[in-house]
CSV table of C-alpha atoms and ligand atoms in Angstrom, one decimal:
chain,number,residue,atom,x,y,z
A,1,MET,CA,-6.9,7.6,17.6
A,2,SER,CA,-6.0,10.8,18.7
A,3,GLY,CA,-9.5,12.2,18.6
A,4,ASN,CA,-10.3,15.8,18.0
A,5,LYS,CA,-7.1,17.3,18.9
A,6,VAL,CA,-6.5,18.9,15.6
A,7,ILE,CA,-2.9,19.9,14.4
A,8,GLY,CA,-3.3,21.0,10.7
A,9,ARG,CA,-6.3,21.5,7.8
A,10,VAL,CA,-5.9,19.3,4.6
A,11,ALA,CA,-8.1,19.0,1.7
A,12,VAL,CA,-8.4,15.6,-0.2
A,13,ALA,CA,-10.1,15.5,-3.6
A,14,GLY,CA,-12.0,12.2,-4.5
A,15,ALA,CA,-13.3,9.7,-2.0
A,16,GLY,CA,-12.0,6.4,-3.9
A,17,PHE,CA,-9.4,4.5,-2.1
A,18,SER,CA,-7.0,6.8,-2.7
A,19,GLY,CA,-8.4,10.0,-0.9
A,20,ALA,CA,-10.2,7.6,1.8
A,21,VAL,CA,-7.2,5.7,3.3
A,22,ILE,CA,-5.4,9.1,3.1
A,23,ALA,CA,-8.3,11.0,4.9
A,24,ASN,CA,-8.3,8.3,7.1
A,25,SER,CA,-4.5,7.8,8.1
A,26,LEU,CA,-4.1,11.8,8.6
A,27,ALA,CA,-7.3,12.0,10.5
A,28,ASN,CA,-6.0,9.3,12.8
A,29,ALA,CA,-2.8,11.4,13.0
A,30,GLY,CA,-4.6,14.4,14.2
A,31,TYR,CA,-5.5,16.4,10.8
A,32,SER,CA,-8.6,18.0,10.4
A,33,ILE,CA,-9.4,16.9,6.8
A,34,ASP,CA,-12.2,18.1,4.7
A,35,VAL,CA,-13.0,15.4,1.7
A,36,PHE,CA,-14.5,16.5,-1.4
A,37,GLU,CA,-16.2,14.2,-3.9
A,38,GLU,CA,-17.5,15.3,-7.1
A,39,ARG,CA,-19.9,12.3,-7.5
A,40,ARG,CA,-22.9,12.0,-4.9
A,41,HIS,CA,-21.4,9.0,-3.5
A,42,ILE,CA,-18.0,7.5,-1.7
A,43,GLY,CA,-16.2,4.6,-3.1
A,44,GLY,CA,-14.9,6.0,-6.3
A,45,ASN,CA,-15.0,3.2,-9.1
A,46,CYS,CA,-14.8,0.9,-5.9
A,47,PHE,CA,-18.7,2.0,-5.3
A,48,THR,CA,-21.1,-0.9,-4.8
A,49,TYR,CA,-24.9,-0.8,-4.2
A,50,ARG,CA,-28.0,-3.0,-3.6
A,51,ASP,CA,-29.9,-3.1,-6.6
A,52,SER,CA,-33.7,-2.4,-5.4
A,53,GLU,CA,-35.4,-4.7,-7.3
A,54,THR,CA,-33.3,-7.7,-7.5
A,55,ASP,CA,-31.3,-6.7,-4.1
A,56,VAL,CA,-28.4,-8.1,-5.7
A,57,LEU,CA,-25.1,-6.2,-4.9
A,58,VAL,CA,-24.0,-4.3,-7.9
A,59,HIS,CA,-20.5,-3.0,-8.6
A,60,LYS,CA,-21.7,0.4,-10.4
A,61,TYR,CA,-18.4,0.8,-12.2
A,62,GLY,CA,-17.7,-2.9,-13.1
A,63,PRO,CA,-16.7,-5.6,-11.1
A,64,HIS,CA,-13.7,-5.6,-8.5
A,65,ILE,CA,-12.1,-8.6,-7.1
A,66,PHE,CA,-9.8,-8.0,-4.0
A,67,HIS,CA,-6.4,-9.9,-4.7
A,68,THR,CA,-3.0,-9.1,-3.7
A,69,ASP,CA,0.4,-10.6,-2.5
A,70,ARG,CA,1.0,-8.0,0.3
A,71,GLU,CA,-0.2,-9.3,3.7
A,72,ASP,CA,0.2,-5.8,5.1
A,73,VAL,CA,-2.7,-4.6,2.8
A,74,TRP,CA,-4.8,-7.5,3.4
A,75,GLU,CA,-4.8,-7.2,7.1
A,76,TYR,CA,-5.5,-3.6,6.7
A,77,ILE,CA,-8.7,-3.9,4.5
A,78,ASN,CA,-10.0,-7.0,6.7
A,79,GLY,CA,-9.8,-4.3,9.5
A,80,PHE,CA,-12.6,-2.5,8.0
A,81,SER,CA,-14.9,-5.7,6.6
A,82,ARG,CA,-15.4,-9.1,6.4
A,83,PHE,CA,-14.0,-10.8,3.4
A,84,ARG,CA,-15.5,-14.0,2.1
A,85,PRO,CA,-13.5,-16.2,0.0
A,86,TYR,CA,-13.8,-15.5,-3.6
A,87,ILE,CA,-11.8,-17.1,-6.7
A,88,ASN,CA,-12.4,-15.4,-10.0
A,89,ARG,CA,-12.9,-17.7,-12.9
A,90,VAL,CA,-13.5,-16.4,-16.1
A,91,LYS,CA,-14.9,-17.9,-19.3
A,92,ALA,CA,-14.5,-16.9,-22.9
A,93,VAL,CA,-16.6,-17.3,-25.8
A,94,SER,CA,-14.7,-17.2,-29.1
A,95,ARG,CA,-16.0,-18.5,-32.3
A,96,ASN,CA,-19.5,-19.4,-30.6
A,97,ARG,CA,-17.5,-21.8,-28.2
A,98,VAL,CA,-16.8,-21.6,-24.7
A,99,TYR,CA,-13.2,-21.9,-23.2
A,100,SER,CA,-11.6,-21.8,-19.9
A,101,LEU,CA,-9.6,-18.7,-19.1
A,102,PRO,CA,-6.8,-17.5,-18.9
A,103,VAL,CA,-5.5,-19.5,-21.2
A,104,ASN,CA,-4.4,-22.9,-19.6
A,105,LEU,CA,-4.1,-26.4,-20.4
A,106,HIS,CA,-7.8,-26.8,-20.6
A,107,THR,CA,-8.0,-24.0,-23.1
A,108,ILE,CA,-5.4,-25.5,-25.1
A,109,ASN,CA,-6.8,-28.9,-25.4
A,110,GLN,CA,-10.3,-27.2,-26.2
A,111,LEU,CA,-9.1,-25.2,-29.0
A,112,TYR,CA,-6.7,-27.8,-30.6
A,113,ASP,CA,-9.0,-30.4,-29.8
A,114,THR,CA,-6.3,-32.6,-28.2
A,115,CYS,CA,-5.7,-34.2,-24.9
A,116,LEU,CA,-2.3,-33.2,-24.4
A,117,ASP,CA,-0.1,-33.2,-20.9
A,118,PRO,CA,1.5,-30.1,-20.0
A,119,ALA,CA,4.8,-31.1,-22.0
A,120,GLY,CA,3.0,-31.9,-25.0
A,121,ALA,CA,1.0,-28.6,-25.0
A,122,LYS,CA,4.6,-26.7,-24.1
A,123,ALA,CA,5.8,-28.4,-27.2
A,124,LEU,CA,2.7,-27.4,-29.3
A,125,ILE,CA,2.8,-23.6,-28.3
A,126,GLU,CA,6.4,-23.7,-29.1
A,127,SER,CA,6.2,-25.3,-32.5
A,128,GLU,CA,3.4,-22.5,-33.0
A,129,SER,CA,5.0,-19.5,-31.9
A,130,ASP,CA,6.7,-17.5,-34.7
A,131,ARG,CA,10.6,-17.9,-33.9
A,132,THR,CA,11.4,-15.2,-36.9
A,133,ILE,CA,10.3,-12.5,-34.8
A,134,THR,CA,13.2,-12.0,-32.9
A,135,ASN,CA,12.6,-8.8,-31.5
A,136,PRO,CA,9.1,-8.1,-31.1
A,137,ARG,CA,8.1,-4.4,-31.3
A,138,THR,CA,4.5,-4.4,-31.3
A,139,PHE,CA,1.5,-6.5,-29.4
A,140,GLU,CA,0.9,-8.4,-32.4
A,141,GLU,CA,4.4,-9.5,-32.9
A,142,GLN,CA,4.7,-10.3,-29.1
A,143,ALA,CA,1.7,-12.5,-29.3
A,144,LEU,CA,2.5,-14.5,-32.4
A,145,ARG,CA,6.0,-15.0,-31.0
A,146,PHE,CA,4.5,-16.1,-27.5
A,147,VAL,CA,1.5,-18.4,-28.5
A,148,GLY,CA,1.4,-18.2,-32.5
A,149,PRO,CA,-1.4,-17.3,-34.7
A,150,LYS,CA,-4.3,-19.7,-33.6
A,151,LEU,CA,-4.2,-18.8,-29.9
A,152,TYR,CA,-3.6,-15.3,-31.1
A,153,ARG,CA,-6.7,-14.8,-33.0
A,154,ALA,CA,-9.0,-16.9,-30.6
A,155,PHE,CA,-8.2,-15.3,-27.5
A,156,LEU,CA,-6.1,-11.8,-28.0
A,157,TYR,CA,-6.7,-10.2,-31.4
A,158,GLY,CA,-10.6,-9.2,-31.4
A,159,TYR,CA,-10.4,-8.7,-27.6
A,160,THR,CA,-7.7,-6.4,-27.5
A,161,ARG,CA,-9.1,-4.3,-30.4
A,162,LYS,CA,-12.1,-3.7,-29.0
A,163,GLN,CA,-10.5,-3.1,-25.5
A,164,TRP,CA,-7.9,-0.3,-27.0
A,165,GLY,CA,-9.7,0.7,-30.0
A,166,CYS,CA,-6.9,0.0,-32.4
A,167,GLU,CA,-5.0,-2.6,-34.2
A,168,PRO,CA,-2.9,-4.8,-32.0
A,169,SER,CA,-0.4,-4.1,-34.4
A,170,GLU,CA,-0.7,-0.4,-33.4
A,171,LEU,CA,0.1,-1.4,-29.7
A,172,PRO,CA,3.6,-1.6,-28.3
A,173,ALA,CA,4.7,-4.8,-27.4
A,174,SER,CA,5.3,-4.1,-23.6
A,175,ILE,CA,1.5,-4.4,-22.8
A,176,LEU,CA,1.9,-8.1,-23.4
A,177,LYS,CA,4.3,-8.4,-20.9
A,178,ARG,CA,4.7,-12.1,-20.1
A,179,LEU,CA,3.6,-15.3,-21.8
A,180,PRO,CA,-0.4,-15.3,-21.3
A,181,VAL,CA,-0.5,-19.3,-20.9
A,182,ARG,CA,-0.5,-21.6,-18.4
A,183,PHE,CA,0.5,-25.2,-19.1
A,184,ASN,CA,-1.5,-26.6,-16.2
A,185,TYR,CA,-5.2,-26.7,-15.2
A,186,ASP,CA,-5.1,-23.8,-12.8
A,187,ASP,CA,-8.1,-21.1,-13.8
A,188,ASN,CA,-7.7,-19.0,-11.0
A,189,TYR,CA,-7.7,-15.8,-12.9
A,190,PHE,CA,-5.5,-14.1,-10.2
A,191,SER,CA,-2.2,-15.6,-8.9
A,192,HIS,CA,-2.1,-13.6,-5.7
A,193,PRO,CA,-2.3,-15.6,-2.0
A,194,PHE,CA,-4.9,-13.3,-0.7
A,195,GLN,CA,-8.1,-13.0,-2.8
A,196,GLY,CA,-11.8,-12.1,-1.6
A,197,MET,CA,-15.0,-10.4,-1.8
A,198,PRO,CA,-16.1,-7.9,0.9
A,199,GLU,CA,-19.6,-9.7,2.3
A,200,ASP,CA,-21.2,-6.5,2.0
A,201,GLY,CA,-19.8,-4.9,-1.2
A,202,TYR,CA,-17.0,-2.0,-1.0
A,203,SER,CA,-19.1,1.0,0.1
A,204,PRO,CA,-19.3,0.0,3.5
A,205,ILE,CA,-15.4,-0.3,3.8
A,206,PHE,CA,-15.6,3.6,2.6
A,207,GLU,CA,-18.2,4.5,5.1
A,208,ALA,CA,-15.9,3.0,8.0
A,209,LEU,CA,-12.9,4.7,6.4
A,210,LEU,CA,-14.4,8.2,6.3
A,211,ASP,CA,-16.2,7.8,9.7
A,212,HIS,CA,-14.0,9.9,11.9
A,213,PRO,CA,-14.6,13.0,13.8
A,214,ASN,CA,-11.8,14.6,11.9
A,215,ILE,CA,-13.2,13.8,8.8
A,216,SER,CA,-15.7,16.3,7.1
A,217,LEU,CA,-17.3,14.5,3.7
A,218,HIS,CA,-18.6,17.0,1.0
A,219,LEU,CA,-20.5,14.8,-1.3
A,220,GLY,CA,-21.3,16.2,-5.1
A,221,VAL,CA,-18.8,19.0,-4.3
A,222,ALA,CA,-15.5,19.4,-6.5
A,223,LEU,CA,-12.3,20.4,-5.0
A,224,PRO,CA,-12.6,24.1,-4.6
A,225,ASP,CA,-10.8,26.6,-6.5
A,226,ASP,CA,-9.1,28.2,-3.3
A,227,HIS,CA,-7.7,25.1,-1.7
A,228,ARG,CA,-4.1,26.2,-1.8
A,229,SER,CA,-4.9,29.2,0.3
A,230,GLY,CA,-7.6,27.5,2.4
A,231,TYR,CA,-5.5,24.5,3.5
A,232,GLU,CA,-1.8,23.8,4.8
A,233,HIS,CA,-2.0,21.1,2.2
A,234,THR,CA,-4.1,19.1,-0.6
A,235,PHE,CA,-4.3,15.3,-1.7
A,236,TYR,CA,-5.5,15.2,-5.4
A,237,SER,CA,-6.9,11.8,-6.8
A,238,GLY,CA,-8.9,13.6,-9.7
A,239,ALA,CA,-7.3,13.5,-13.5
A,240,LEU,CA,-3.9,15.4,-13.8
A,241,ASP,CA,-4.7,16.9,-16.7
A,242,ALA,CA,-8.0,18.3,-15.7
A,243,TYR,CA,-6.3,19.9,-12.3
A,244,PHE,CA,-4.1,22.1,-14.9
A,245,ASP,CA,-7.1,22.6,-17.2
A,246,TYR,CA,-5.9,20.4,-20.0
A,247,LYS,CA,-3.2,22.8,-20.8
A,248,CYS,CA,-0.7,20.2,-22.0
A,249,GLY,CA,-3.4,18.3,-24.0
A,250,ASP,CA,-5.8,15.5,-22.8
A,251,LEU,CA,-4.5,12.4,-21.4
A,252,GLY,CA,-5.7,9.4,-23.4
A,253,TYR,CA,-8.2,7.0,-21.4
A,254,ARG,CA,-10.6,4.3,-22.4
A,255,SER,CA,-13.9,4.8,-20.7
A,256,LEU,CA,-17.0,2.1,-20.3
A,257,ARG,CA,-20.7,1.8,-21.2
A,258,PHE,CA,-22.7,-0.7,-19.4
A,259,GLU,CA,-25.6,-2.3,-20.9
A,260,GLU,CA,-28.2,-3.8,-18.5
A,261,ILE,CA,-29.8,-6.8,-18.7
A,262,ARG,CA,-32.5,-8.2,-16.3
A,263,ALA,CA,-34.0,-11.7,-16.1
A,264,ASP,CA,-35.3,-14.6,-14.2
A,265,GLY,CA,-32.5,-17.3,-12.3
A,266,ASP,CA,-29.3,-17.7,-13.7
A,267,PHE,CA,-28.5,-15.8,-16.7
A,268,GLN,CA,-25.0,-17.2,-17.8
A,269,GLY,CA,-23.8,-19.7,-15.2
A,270,CYS,CA,-20.9,-17.6,-13.9
A,271,ALA,CA,-19.7,-13.9,-12.7
A,272,VAL,CA,-17.6,-12.9,-16.1
A,273,ILE,CA,-17.7,-14.3,-19.7
A,274,ASN,CA,-15.3,-12.4,-22.1
A,275,TYR,CA,-16.3,-12.2,-25.5
A,276,CYS,CA,-13.1,-12.5,-27.9
A,277,ASP,CA,-14.6,-11.9,-31.3
A,278,TYR,CA,-14.5,-8.4,-32.6
A,279,ASP,CA,-17.6,-8.6,-34.4
A,280,VAL,CA,-19.2,-9.2,-30.8
A,281,PRO,CA,-19.2,-5.4,-30.1
A,282,TYR,CA,-18.9,-6.0,-26.4
A,283,THR,CA,-15.8,-7.0,-24.2
A,284,ARG,CA,-17.5,-9.0,-21.4
A,285,VAL,CA,-20.5,-9.8,-19.9
A,286,THR,CA,-20.9,-9.8,-15.9
A,287,GLU,CA,-23.7,-11.3,-14.0
A,288,HIS,CA,-23.4,-9.5,-10.6
A,289,LYS,CA,-25.1,-12.0,-8.0
A,290,HIS,CA,-22.2,-14.7,-8.9
A,291,PHE,CA,-19.5,-12.2,-7.2
A,292,ALA,CA,-21.5,-12.8,-3.8
A,293,PRO,CA,-22.1,-16.6,-4.2
A,294,TRP,CA,-23.1,-17.1,-0.3
A,295,GLU,CA,-26.2,-14.8,-1.4
A,296,GLU,CA,-29.4,-16.3,-3.1
A,297,HIS,CA,-31.3,-14.2,-5.3
A,298,GLU,CA,-34.4,-15.2,-7.8
A,299,ARG,CA,-33.7,-12.7,-10.4
A,300,THR,CA,-30.5,-11.4,-11.8
A,301,VAL,CA,-29.1,-8.3,-13.1
A,302,VAL,CA,-26.4,-8.4,-15.8
A,303,PHE,CA,-24.1,-5.9,-17.7
A,304,ARG,CA,-22.6,-6.0,-21.0
A,305,GLU,CA,-19.4,-4.1,-21.2
A,306,TYR,CA,-18.5,-1.8,-24.2
A,307,SER,CA,-15.3,0.1,-24.3
A,308,PHE,CA,-14.7,3.4,-26.1
A,309,ALA,CA,-12.3,6.3,-26.3
A,310,ALA,CA,-13.2,8.7,-23.1
A,311,THR,CA,-13.8,12.3,-23.9
A,312,ARG,CA,-13.4,14.8,-21.0
A,313,SER,CA,-17.6,14.3,-20.0
A,314,ASP,CA,-16.9,10.6,-20.0
A,315,ILE,CA,-15.7,8.8,-17.0
A,316,PRO,CA,-11.9,8.1,-17.7
A,317,PHE,CA,-11.5,4.3,-16.7
A,318,TYR,CA,-8.1,3.1,-18.2
A,319,PRO,CA,-5.1,5.3,-18.9
A,320,ILE,CA,-4.0,4.3,-22.5
A,321,ARG,CA,-0.4,5.5,-21.9
A,322,LEU,CA,1.1,5.1,-25.5
A,323,ALA,CA,3.7,7.6,-26.8
A,324,ALA,CA,1.6,10.9,-27.1
A,325,ASP,CA,0.1,10.5,-23.6
A,326,ARG,CA,3.8,10.3,-22.3
A,327,ILE,CA,5.2,13.2,-23.8
A,328,LYS,CA,2.1,15.1,-22.4
A,329,LEU,CA,2.5,13.4,-19.2
A,330,LYS,CA,5.8,14.7,-18.6
A,331,LYS,CA,4.5,18.1,-18.9
A,332,TYR,CA,2.3,17.4,-16.3
A,333,ILE,CA,4.3,16.1,-14.3
A,334,GLU,CA,6.6,19.4,-14.4
A,335,LEU,CA,3.4,21.4,-14.2
A,336,GLY,CA,3.0,19.2,-10.6
A,337,LYS,CA,6.3,19.8,-9.2
A,338,GLY,CA,5.9,23.4,-9.6
A,339,THR,CA,2.6,23.6,-7.6
A,340,ALA,CA,3.4,23.9,-4.1
A,341,GLY,CA,1.2,22.7,-1.2
A,342,VAL,CA,-0.6,19.6,-3.6
A,343,THR,CA,0.4,16.1,-3.8
A,344,PHE,CA,-1.1,14.2,-7.1
A,345,VAL,CA,-2.2,10.4,-5.8
A,346,GLY,CA,-4.0,7.6,-7.2
A,347,ARG,CA,-4.8,6.1,-10.6
A,348,LEU,CA,-5.8,9.4,-12.1
A,349,GLY,CA,-3.7,11.7,-10.3
A,350,THR,CA,-0.9,9.7,-11.4
A,351,TYR,CA,-2.0,8.5,-14.6
A,352,ARG,CA,-1.2,4.5,-14.1
A,353,TYR,CA,-3.7,1.6,-14.0
A,354,LEU,CA,-3.4,0.7,-10.5
A,355,ASP,CA,-5.3,-2.4,-8.8
A,356,MET,CA,-6.9,-1.9,-5.0
A,357,ASP,CA,-4.3,-3.3,-3.2
A,358,LYS,CA,-1.5,-1.1,-5.0
A,359,THR,CA,-3.8,2.1,-4.5
A,360,ILE,CA,-4.4,1.1,-0.7
A,361,TYR,CA,-0.2,0.6,-0.2
A,362,GLU,CA,0.9,3.9,-2.1
A,363,ALA,CA,-2.0,5.7,-0.1
A,364,LEU,CA,-0.7,4.4,2.9
A,365,LEU,CA,2.9,5.6,1.7
A,366,VAL,CA,1.7,9.0,1.1
A,367,ALA,CA,0.0,10.0,4.4
A,368,ASP,CA,3.1,8.2,6.1
A,369,LYS,CA,5.4,10.6,4.2
A,370,PHE,CA,3.2,13.6,4.7
A,371,VAL,CA,3.6,13.2,8.5
A,372,GLU,CA,7.3,12.5,8.3
A,373,CYS,CA,7.7,15.7,6.2
A,374,ARG,CA,5.7,17.6,8.6
A,375,ARG,CA,7.9,16.3,11.6
A,376,ALA,CA,11.0,16.9,9.9
A,377,GLY,CA,10.0,20.0,8.7
A,378,THR,CA,10.8,19.5,4.9
A,379,GLU,CA,8.6,20.0,1.9
A,380,MET,CA,5.8,17.3,0.8
A,381,PRO,CA,6.6,16.1,-2.9
A,382,ALA,CA,4.0,16.7,-5.4
A,383,PHE,CA,4.4,12.8,-6.3
A,384,VAL,CA,5.5,10.4,-3.6
A,385,ILE,CA,5.2,7.7,-6.2
A,386,SER,CA,6.8,8.6,-10.1
A,387,PRO,CA,3.9,8.8,-12.3
A,388,SER,CA,6.0,8.3,-15.4
A,389,GLY,CA,7.0,4.8,-14.3
A,390,GLU,CA,5.4,1.7,-15.4
A,391,SER,CA,3.0,0.3,-12.5
E,401,FAD,C1,-13.7,-1.5,-14.9
E,401,FAD,C2,-12.5,-1.6,-13.9
E,401,FAD,C3,-12.5,-2.9,-13.1
E,401,FAD,C4,-11.6,-2.9,-12.0
E,401,FAD,N1,-11.5,-4.1,-11.1
E,401,FAD,C5,-10.7,-4.2,-10.2
E,401,FAD,C6,-10.4,-5.6,-10.0
E,401,FAD,O1,-10.9,-6.3,-10.0
E,401,FAD,N2,-9.4,-5.4,-8.4
E,401,FAD,C7,-8.6,-4.4,-8.3
E,401,FAD,O2,-7.9,-4.7,-7.1
E,401,FAD,N3,-8.7,-3.2,-9.0
E,401,FAD,C8,-9.4,-3.0,-10.0
E,401,FAD,N4,-9.9,-2.0,-10.4
E,401,FAD,C9,-8.9,-0.9,-10.0
E,401,FAD,C10,-9.7,0.3,-8.9
E,401,FAD,O3,-10.9,0.5,-9.5
E,401,FAD,C11,-8.9,1.2,-8.9
E,401,FAD,O4,-7.5,0.6,-8.1
E,401,FAD,C12,-9.4,2.3,-7.7
E,401,FAD,O5,-10.7,2.6,-8.0
E,401,FAD,C13,-8.5,3.2,-7.7
E,401,FAD,O6,-8.8,4.1,-6.7
E,401,FAD,P1,-8.7,6.0,-6.7
E,401,FAD,O7,-9.0,6.4,-5.7
E,401,FAD,O8,-7.3,6.3,-7.1
E,401,FAD,O9,-9.5,6.4,-8.2
E,401,FAD,P2,-10.9,6.5,-8.3
E,401,FAD,O10,-11.4,5.3,-7.5
E,401,FAD,O11,-11.4,6.6,-9.8
E,401,FAD,O12,-11.4,7.6,-7.2
E,401,FAD,C14,-11.2,9.2,-7.6
E,401,FAD,C15,-12.3,9.9,-7.2
E,401,FAD,O13,-12.2,10.9,-7.4
E,401,FAD,C16,-13.1,12.0,-7.8
E,401,FAD,N5,-12.6,13.2,-8.3
E,401,FAD,C17,-11.9,13.2,-9.6
E,401,FAD,N6,-12.0,14.8,-9.5
E,401,FAD,C18,-12.5,15.4,-8.7
E,401,FAD,C19,-12.2,16.8,-8.0
E,401,FAD,N7,-11.9,17.8,-8.7
E,401,FAD,N8,-12.9,17.0,-6.9
E,401,FAD,C20,-13.6,16.0,-6.2
E,401,FAD,N9,-13.3,14.7,-6.7
E,401,FAD,C21,-12.9,14.5,-7.5
E,401,FAD,C22,-13.9,10.9,-8.5
E,401,FAD,O14,-15.1,11.3,-8.6
E,401,FAD,C23,-13.6,9.7,-7.9
E,401,FAD,O15,-14.5,9.3,-7.1
E,401,FAD,C24,-10.7,-1.8,-11.7
E,401,FAD,C25,-10.7,-0.6,-12.2
E,401,FAD,C26,-11.9,-0.6,-13.5
E,401,FAD,C27,-12.0,0.6,-14.4
């Protein structure tokens, strides 16, 4: 650390992983940082807190499981918290029956009431898949081609329709990139080698990242309008369309509403159950004490998750990125490039879905790029990572 020797003033909008990692890195490099966070807490969507009634650690904006294939990111984040091993094992309810997810050999045998081995299951799914669809253009066609109508109807149709708010036949095939089926009994939801949960939740990680003599944190304060004259550079992790006052139209987002349930003991026996039928209005139910299996709690707190189209007053959770959004995004990218002194970062600033590991990796890249540009006397780009590419 370079202590209090300050070499320049920088503003950061947002105290999620993007903002906090950039602030920490640049504070270590000797910059004085003002972090503005319009919410009254740090952590962005990864914020966790202890529920006052049950003492359960709650992930306020939906559960977050840390998983990565990047050892450097895993080592970095472990420098800010002790992580406990945690494997996400998700169940699915379809037509009033419980199945294993992601769709694996167990799920297939459950759904078809069979006792197939991997080769037998592969042959079955191949015989089910619709080979007449040679060039799938929609999510539905892609699913029918990959897995056939039975698996599609049971696990993909209703869930996708609820999650995206439209028919899967209206969504591009690219959303379902890979065959969503495993022909073994692996029910580990994520396939990354490094997975875990921070022992005391995510908020202490943000406290540690922002606890630096060169960082001043302003909670409940949006980025000031005059940031470009007050600071030598600004890193903005808020919504790209909001920065430009929506002048090219609103970028589409899905938002989430959480309905809370409190109960004694164990409510559902696991952390996450997805509800795949369209006539069940919620997408999943999460019981947060199961995300910290090393803790014991007599009472429990549970959330039903409902997905809906975000308006400007809702929290933008998932970027939709359909064709109309991409046209607007291009315009915002041009506006961003024409705005000297500001770099747009993170899931909102670059309008991409980003997991935490990728967010941290990119934030470290952005901070390094800034230091490099300052040393070389070159201009810091508006986008270090291109928002138009797929994440
Ligand atoms: C429901 C859900 C579940 C998820 N689960 C996982 C998971 O299991 N594992 C995983 O790896 N990732 C998960 N993610 C992704 C994870 O949330 C993101 O990777 C991460 O939050 C991105 O961090 P960020 O800093 O870019 O954005 P955010 O966390 O959204 O932070 C941006 C911050 O900027 C603030 N802000 C906006 N505008 C302004 C402004 N003008 N002035 C000041 N502040 C402003 C916002 O209030 C916010 O706090 C999940 C995401 C969602 C939506």
